[in-house]
PDB file of C-alpha atoms in Angstrom:
ATOM      1  CA  MET X   1     -18.309  47.161  49.515  1.00  0.00           C
ATOM      2  CA  LEU X   2     -16.446  45.034  47.374  1.00  0.00           C
ATOM      3  CA  PHE X   3     -17.278  47.652  44.416  1.00  0.00           C
ATOM      4  CA  GLU X   4     -16.483  50.464  46.024  1.00  0.00           C
ATOM      5  CA  GLU X   5     -12.602  52.260  46.084  1.00  0.00           C
ATOM      6  CA  GLU X   6     -10.955  51.757  49.217  1.00  0.00           C
ATOM      7  CA  LYS X   7      -8.550  54.115  50.423  1.00  0.00           C
ATOM      8  CA  ASP X   8      -5.765  53.390  52.086  1.00  0.00           C
ATOM      9  CA  GLY X   9      -6.499  55.049  54.831  1.00  0.00           C
ATOM     10  CA  SER X  10      -9.623  52.963  55.583  1.00  0.00           C
ATOM     11  CA  SER X  11      -9.882  49.410  56.956  1.00  0.00           C
ATOM     12  CA  GLY X  12      -8.403  47.366  54.020  1.00  0.00           C
ATOM     13  CA  ALA X  13      -5.536  49.555  53.495  1.00  0.00           C
ATOM     14  CA  LYS X  14      -1.948  48.149  53.463  1.00  0.00           C
ATOM     15  CA  ALA X  15       0.747  48.954  55.291  1.00  0.00           C
ATOM     16  CA  GLY X  16       3.620  51.149  53.765  1.00  0.00           C
ATOM     17  CA  SER X  17       1.052  51.965  51.363  1.00  0.00           C
ATOM     18  CA  ASN X  18       0.384  55.622  49.627  1.00  0.00           C
ATOM     19  CA  PRO X  19      -2.689  56.886  51.000  1.00  0.00           C
ATOM     20  CA  ASP X  20      -3.225  58.918  47.832  1.00  0.00           C
ATOM     21  CA  HIS X  21      -3.410  55.441  46.321  1.00  0.00           C
ATOM     22  CA  THR X  22      -6.976  54.205  45.562  1.00  0.00           C
ATOM     23  CA  ARG X  23      -7.558  50.518  45.038  1.00  0.00           C
ATOM     24  CA  SER X  24     -10.405  48.211  44.224  1.00  0.00           C
ATOM     25  CA  ALA X  25     -11.258  44.954  46.256  1.00  0.00           C
ATOM     26  CA  PHE X  26     -10.861  42.736  42.790  1.00  0.00           C
ATOM     27  CA  GLN X  27      -7.548  44.196  41.768  1.00  0.00           C
ATOM     28  CA  ASP X  28      -6.088  43.100  44.989  1.00  0.00           C
ATOM     29  CA  ARG X  29      -7.287  39.536  45.147  1.00  0.00           C
ATOM     30  CA  ALA X  30      -6.289  39.159  41.236  1.00  0.00           C
ATOM     31  CA  GLN X  31      -2.246  39.601  41.950  1.00  0.00           C
ATOM     32  CA  PRO X  32      -0.278  36.745  42.005  1.00  0.00           C
ATOM     33  CA  THR X  33       1.069  35.969  45.257  1.00  0.00           C
ATOM     34  CA  SER X  34       4.414  34.402  45.673  1.00  0.00           C
ATOM     35  CA  SER X  35       2.938  31.547  48.614  1.00  0.00           C
ATOM     36  CA  GLY X  36       1.141  29.100  45.891  1.00  0.00           C
ATOM     37  CA  PRO X  37       1.246  27.460  42.727  1.00  0.00           C
ATOM     38  CA  ASP X  38       0.021  29.780  39.628  1.00  0.00           C
ATOM     39  CA  TRP X  39      -2.675  27.499  38.608  1.00  0.00           C
ATOM     40  CA  SER X  40      -3.643  28.741  35.222  1.00  0.00           C
ATOM     41  CA  THR X  41       0.214  27.967  33.748  1.00  0.00           C
ATOM     42  CA  ILE X  42       0.097  24.592  35.067  1.00  0.00           C
ATOM     43  CA  GLY X  43      -3.322  24.127  33.841  1.00  0.00           C
ATOM     44  CA  LEU X  44      -1.932  25.171  30.491  1.00  0.00           C
ATOM     45  CA  GLY X  45       1.133  23.041  30.839  1.00  0.00           C
ATOM     46  CA  LEU X  46      -0.479  20.094  31.042  1.00  0.00           C
ATOM     47  CA  ALA X  47      -3.218  21.059  27.846  1.00  0.00           C
ATOM     48  CA  ALA X  48      -0.105  21.329  25.743  1.00  0.00           C
ATOM     49  CA  ALA X  49       1.546  18.343  27.230  1.00  0.00           C
ATOM     50  CA  GLY X  50      -1.691  16.877  26.512  1.00  0.00           C
ATOM     51  CA  VAL X  51      -1.933  17.554  23.198  1.00  0.00           C
ATOM     52  CA  ALA X  52       1.503  16.661  22.027  1.00  0.00           C
ATOM     53  CA  ALA X  53       0.914  12.886  23.374  1.00  0.00           C
ATOM     54  CA  GLY X  54      -2.332  12.707  21.985  1.00  0.00           C
ATOM     55  CA  ALA X  55      -0.556  13.423  18.479  1.00  0.00           C
ATOM     56  CA  ALA X  56       2.206  10.948  19.168  1.00  0.00           C
ATOM     57  CA  PHE X  57      -0.243   7.957  19.901  1.00  0.00           C
ATOM     58  CA  LEU X  58      -1.793   9.056  16.910  1.00  0.00           C
ATOM     59  CA  ALA X  59       1.224   8.930  14.798  1.00  0.00           C
ATOM     60  CA  ARG X  60       2.565   5.797  16.205  1.00  0.00           C
ATOM     61  CA  SER X  61      -1.454   3.951  15.823  1.00  0.00           C
ATOM     62  CA  LYS X  62      -1.558   5.056  12.105  1.00  0.00           C
ATOM     63  CA  ALA X  63       2.195   3.963  11.337  1.00  0.00           C
ATOM     64  CA  LYS X  64       1.122   0.626  12.874  1.00  0.00           C
ATOM     65  CA  ALA X  65      -1.721   0.099  10.742  1.00  0.00           C
ATOM     66  CA  HIS X  66       0.024   0.792   7.743  1.00  0.00           C
ATOM     67  CA  ASP X  67       2.746  -1.537   9.131  1.00  0.00           C
ATOM     68  CA  GLU X  68       0.056  -4.893   9.764  1.00  0.00           C
ATOM     69  CA  PHE X  69      -1.308  -3.876   6.205  1.00  0.00           C
ATOM     70  CA  GLU X  70       1.484  -3.842   4.244  1.00  0.00           C
ATOM     71  CA  LEU X  71       2.498  -7.342   5.969  1.00  0.00           C
ATOM     72  CA  ARG X  72      -1.083  -8.840   5.018  1.00  0.00           C
ATOM     73  CA  LEU X  73      -0.577  -7.619   1.687  1.00  0.00           C
ATOM     74  CA  GLN X  74       2.877  -9.424   1.160  1.00  0.00           C
ATOM     75  CA  THR X  75       1.448 -12.130   2.564  1.00  0.00           C
ATOM     76  CA  ASP X  76      -2.528 -12.835   2.219  1.00  0.00           C
ATOM     77  CA  GLU X  77      -4.415 -14.467  -0.552  1.00  0.00           C
ATOM     78  CA  ASN X  78      -8.295 -12.997  -1.492  1.00  0.00           C
ATOM     79  CA  VAL X  79     -10.608 -12.373  -4.178  1.00  0.00           C
ATOM     80  CA  ARG X  80      -8.015  -9.732  -5.672  1.00  0.00           C
ATOM     81  CA  LEU X  81      -4.610 -10.371  -4.260  1.00  0.00           C
ATOM     82  CA  ILE X  82      -2.235 -13.823  -4.945  1.00  0.00           C
ATOM     83  CA  SER X  83       1.040 -14.405  -3.561  1.00  0.00           C
ATOM     84  CA  SER X  84       3.698 -14.737  -6.245  1.00  0.00           C
ATOM     85  CA  SER X  85       4.668 -18.030  -4.961  1.00  0.00           C
ATOM     86  CA  LYS X  86       1.070 -19.642  -5.598  1.00  0.00           C
ATOM     87  CA  VAL X  87       1.447 -17.946  -8.933  1.00  0.00           C
ATOM     88  CA  GLN X  88       4.330 -20.385 -10.056  1.00  0.00           C
ATOM     89  CA  GLY X  89       3.533 -23.925 -10.658  1.00  0.00           C
ATOM     90  CA  THR X  90       0.093 -22.984 -11.542  1.00  0.00           C
ATOM     91  CA  PRO X  91      -1.247 -25.003 -14.394  1.00  0.00           C
ATOM     92  CA  VAL X  92      -2.108 -23.166 -17.711  1.00  0.00           C
ATOM     93  CA  VAL X  93      -5.275 -24.710 -20.129  1.00  0.00           C
ATOM     94  CA  GLY X  94      -6.085 -24.419 -23.370  1.00  0.00           C
ATOM     95  CA  ARG X  95      -9.455 -23.410 -24.267  1.00  0.00           C
ATOM     96  CA  SER X  96     -10.800 -27.262 -25.061  1.00  0.00           C
ATOM     97  CA  GLY X  97      -9.512 -28.041 -21.427  1.00  0.00           C
ATOM     98  CA  GLU X  98      -6.137 -29.382 -22.695  1.00  0.00           C
ATOM     99  CA  HIS X  99      -2.928 -29.072 -20.400  1.00  0.00           C
ATOM    100  CA  LEU X 100      -0.571 -26.505 -21.647  1.00  0.00           C
ATOM    101  CA  GLY X 101       2.013 -25.996 -19.267  1.00  0.00           C
ATOM    102  CA  LYS X 102       2.419 -24.066 -16.060  1.00  0.00           C
ATOM    103  CA  ILE X 103       3.689 -20.634 -14.880  1.00  0.00           C
ATOM    104  CA  GLU X 104       7.211 -20.238 -14.264  1.00  0.00           C
ATOM    105  CA  ASN X 105       7.172 -16.955 -13.225  1.00  0.00           C
ATOM    106  CA  PHE X 106       5.676 -13.791 -14.078  1.00  0.00           C
ATOM    107  CA  MET X 107       7.156 -10.205 -15.572  1.00  0.00           C
ATOM    108  CA  VAL X 108       6.502  -6.907 -13.810  1.00  0.00           C
ATOM    109  CA  ASP X 109       6.931  -3.533 -15.066  1.00  0.00           C
ATOM    110  CA  LYS X 110       9.319  -1.603 -12.941  1.00  0.00           C
ATOM    111  CA  TYR X 111       7.854   1.530 -13.409  1.00  0.00           C
ATOM    112  CA  THR X 112       4.639   0.821 -13.275  1.00  0.00           C
ATOM    113  CA  GLY X 113       4.403  -2.464 -10.538  1.00  0.00           C
ATOM    114  CA  ARG X 114       1.644  -4.197 -13.241  1.00  0.00           C
ATOM    115  CA  VAL X 115       2.412  -7.367 -13.742  1.00  0.00           C
ATOM    116  CA  ALA X 116       3.211  -7.893 -17.946  1.00  0.00           C
ATOM    117  CA  TYR X 117       4.020 -10.974 -18.927  1.00  0.00           C
ATOM    118  CA  ALA X 118       3.524 -14.810 -17.531  1.00  0.00           C
ATOM    119  CA  VAL X 119       5.960 -17.267 -18.249  1.00  0.00           C
ATOM    120  CA  MET X 120       4.889 -20.214 -18.988  1.00  0.00           C
ATOM    121  CA  SER X 121       6.955 -23.616 -19.688  1.00  0.00           C
ATOM    122  CA  PHE X 122       6.003 -26.134 -21.890  1.00  0.00           C
ATOM    123  CA  GLY X 123       7.408 -30.076 -22.625  1.00  0.00           C
ATOM    124  CA  GLY X 124      11.094 -31.176 -21.942  1.00  0.00           C
ATOM    125  CA  THR X 125      12.161 -33.378 -19.717  1.00  0.00           C
ATOM    126  CA  MET X 126      14.076 -32.232 -16.702  1.00  0.00           C
ATOM    127  CA  GLY X 127      14.568 -28.424 -17.716  1.00  0.00           C
ATOM    128  CA  PHE X 128      16.129 -30.459 -21.369  1.00  0.00           C
ATOM    129  CA  GLY X 129      13.760 -29.524 -24.357  1.00  0.00           C
ATOM    130  CA  GLU X 130      11.752 -26.756 -22.719  1.00  0.00           C
ATOM    131  CA  ALA X 131      10.388 -23.674 -24.163  1.00  0.00           C
ATOM    132  CA  LEU X 132       9.523 -20.957 -22.490  1.00  0.00           C
ATOM    133  CA  PHE X 133       6.511 -18.965 -23.721  1.00  0.00           C
ATOM    134  CA  PRO X 134       5.909 -15.166 -22.560  1.00  0.00           C
ATOM    135  CA  LEU X 135       1.852 -15.018 -21.909  1.00  0.00           C
ATOM    136  CA  PRO X 136       0.219 -11.466 -22.367  1.00  0.00           C
ATOM    137  CA  TRP X 137      -1.420 -11.517 -18.283  1.00  0.00           C
ATOM    138  CA  SER X 138      -4.516  -9.983 -19.401  1.00  0.00           C
ATOM    139  CA  TYR X 139      -4.979 -13.028 -21.580  1.00  0.00           C
ATOM    140  CA  LEU X 140      -4.950 -15.529 -18.921  1.00  0.00           C
ATOM    141  CA  ASN X 141      -8.112 -15.935 -16.689  1.00  0.00           C
ATOM    142  CA  TYR X 142      -7.937 -18.005 -13.655  1.00  0.00           C
ATOM    143  CA  ASP X 143     -11.090 -21.140 -13.585  1.00  0.00           C
ATOM    144  CA  ILE X 144     -11.206 -22.238  -9.693  1.00  0.00           C
ATOM    145  CA  ALA X 145     -13.043 -25.285 -11.154  1.00  0.00           C
ATOM    146  CA  LYS X 146      -9.691 -26.058 -13.078  1.00  0.00           C
ATOM    147  CA  ASP X 147      -7.286 -24.697 -10.588  1.00  0.00           C
ATOM    148  CA  GLY X 148      -5.204 -23.057 -13.690  1.00  0.00           C
ATOM    149  CA  TYR X 149      -5.188 -20.044 -15.964  1.00  0.00           C
ATOM    150  CA  ILE X 150      -7.248 -20.260 -19.100  1.00  0.00           C
ATOM    151  CA  LEU X 151      -5.717 -19.303 -21.986  1.00  0.00           C
ATOM    152  CA  ASN X 152      -7.739 -18.841 -25.073  1.00  0.00           C
ATOM    153  CA  ILE X 153      -6.096 -20.834 -27.526  1.00  0.00           C
ATOM    154  CA  THR X 154      -5.127 -24.515 -28.780  1.00  0.00           C
ATOM    155  CA  LYS X 155      -2.221 -26.637 -28.316  1.00  0.00           C
ATOM    156  CA  GLU X 156      -1.925 -26.203 -32.122  1.00  0.00           C
ATOM    157  CA  GLN X 157      -1.641 -22.253 -32.021  1.00  0.00           C
ATOM    158  CA  LEU X 158       0.711 -22.587 -29.502  1.00  0.00           C
ATOM    159  CA  ALA X 159       2.851 -24.267 -31.585  1.00  0.00           C
ATOM    160  CA  ASN X 160       3.300 -20.869 -33.292  1.00  0.00           C
ATOM    161  CA  ALA X 161       3.258 -18.335 -30.663  1.00  0.00           C
ATOM    162  CA  PRO X 162       6.619 -16.259 -29.632  1.00  0.00           C
ATOM    163  CA  LYS X 163       8.494 -18.496 -27.540  1.00  0.00           C
ATOM    164  CA  PHE X 164      12.245 -18.621 -26.368  1.00  0.00           C
ATOM    165  CA  LYS X 165      14.923 -21.347 -24.762  1.00  0.00           C
ATOM    166  CA  PRO X 166      15.788 -20.806 -20.954  1.00  0.00           C
ATOM    167  CA  SER X 167      19.394 -20.149 -22.134  1.00  0.00           C
ATOM    168  CA  GLU X 168      18.306 -17.817 -24.810  1.00  0.00           C
ATOM    169  CA  ALA X 169      15.902 -14.880 -22.952  1.00  0.00           C
ATOM    170  CA  PRO X 170      14.900 -12.251 -25.365  1.00  0.00           C
ATOM    171  CA  GLU X 171      15.346  -8.926 -24.906  1.00  0.00           C
ATOM    172  CA  PHE X 172      11.633  -7.600 -24.143  1.00  0.00           C
ATOM    173  CA  ASP X 173      11.881  -4.206 -25.927  1.00  0.00           C
ATOM    174  CA  THR X 174       8.530  -2.620 -27.646  1.00  0.00           C
ATOM    175  CA  ARG X 175       9.098  -4.426 -30.729  1.00  0.00           C
ATOM    176  CA  TYR X 176       9.058  -7.815 -28.825  1.00  0.00           C
ATOM    177  CA  ARG X 177       6.556  -6.781 -26.471  1.00  0.00           C
ATOM    178  CA  GLN X 178       3.826  -5.735 -29.882  1.00  0.00           C
ATOM    179  CA  ASN X 179       4.391  -8.952 -31.774  1.00  0.00           C
ATOM    180  CA  VAL X 180       3.592 -11.120 -28.425  1.00  0.00           C
ATOM    181  CA  ALA X 181       0.050  -9.131 -27.869  1.00  0.00           C
ATOM    182  CA  GLN X 182      -0.461  -9.109 -31.499  1.00  0.00           C
ATOM    183  CA  PHE X 183      -0.214 -12.914 -31.812  1.00  0.00           C
ATOM    184  CA  TYR X 184      -2.362 -13.410 -28.914  1.00  0.00           C
ATOM    185  CA  GLY X 185      -5.012 -11.288 -29.978  1.00  0.00           C
ATOM    186  CA  ARG X 186      -5.124 -12.842 -32.832  1.00  0.00           C
ATOM    187  CA  ALA X 187      -5.124 -16.044 -31.798  1.00  0.00           C
ATOM    188  CA  SER X 188      -7.608 -15.350 -29.024  1.00  0.00           C
ATOM    189  CA  ILE X 189     -10.473 -14.537 -31.422  1.00  0.00           C
TER     190      ILE X 189
END
């Protein structure tokens, strides 16, 4: 009887319906009624809310992971990275092991983010008579055994190296940088 069409005059007819109108049993059951909730709409709404909550959770997780990485990057030392505070004061040793000076600071290229030069201090007492030497970062090699940077020159060669007084810092323009690189390139051969 479910697949047969019923006429309104038969046993499944609704009161007040047109006697000439025919319907299948499934059509009668498929019509929503006002007596209960529409579960398909509720299910779709819950699914959409779940997708939105999942997307928000993933976004927060990625942001938190990025923040944690940035914090570790700023504070941790590892095989490839060292904190700037640990570089300052590190000894610089010549090719034969003699003490040449210590790293005062380093200059970072604003556009590339790369260290261009370390500034090494040498000599002087309490800041008087001290000379500062711009050292191309690429010419410094860290030696764990010496707990310092090795600069492949001698103390005698350093006497002729480009230097400046703390109160008279040069303009690190292209010409000056080329002169410094040429000096250390020739000296380290």
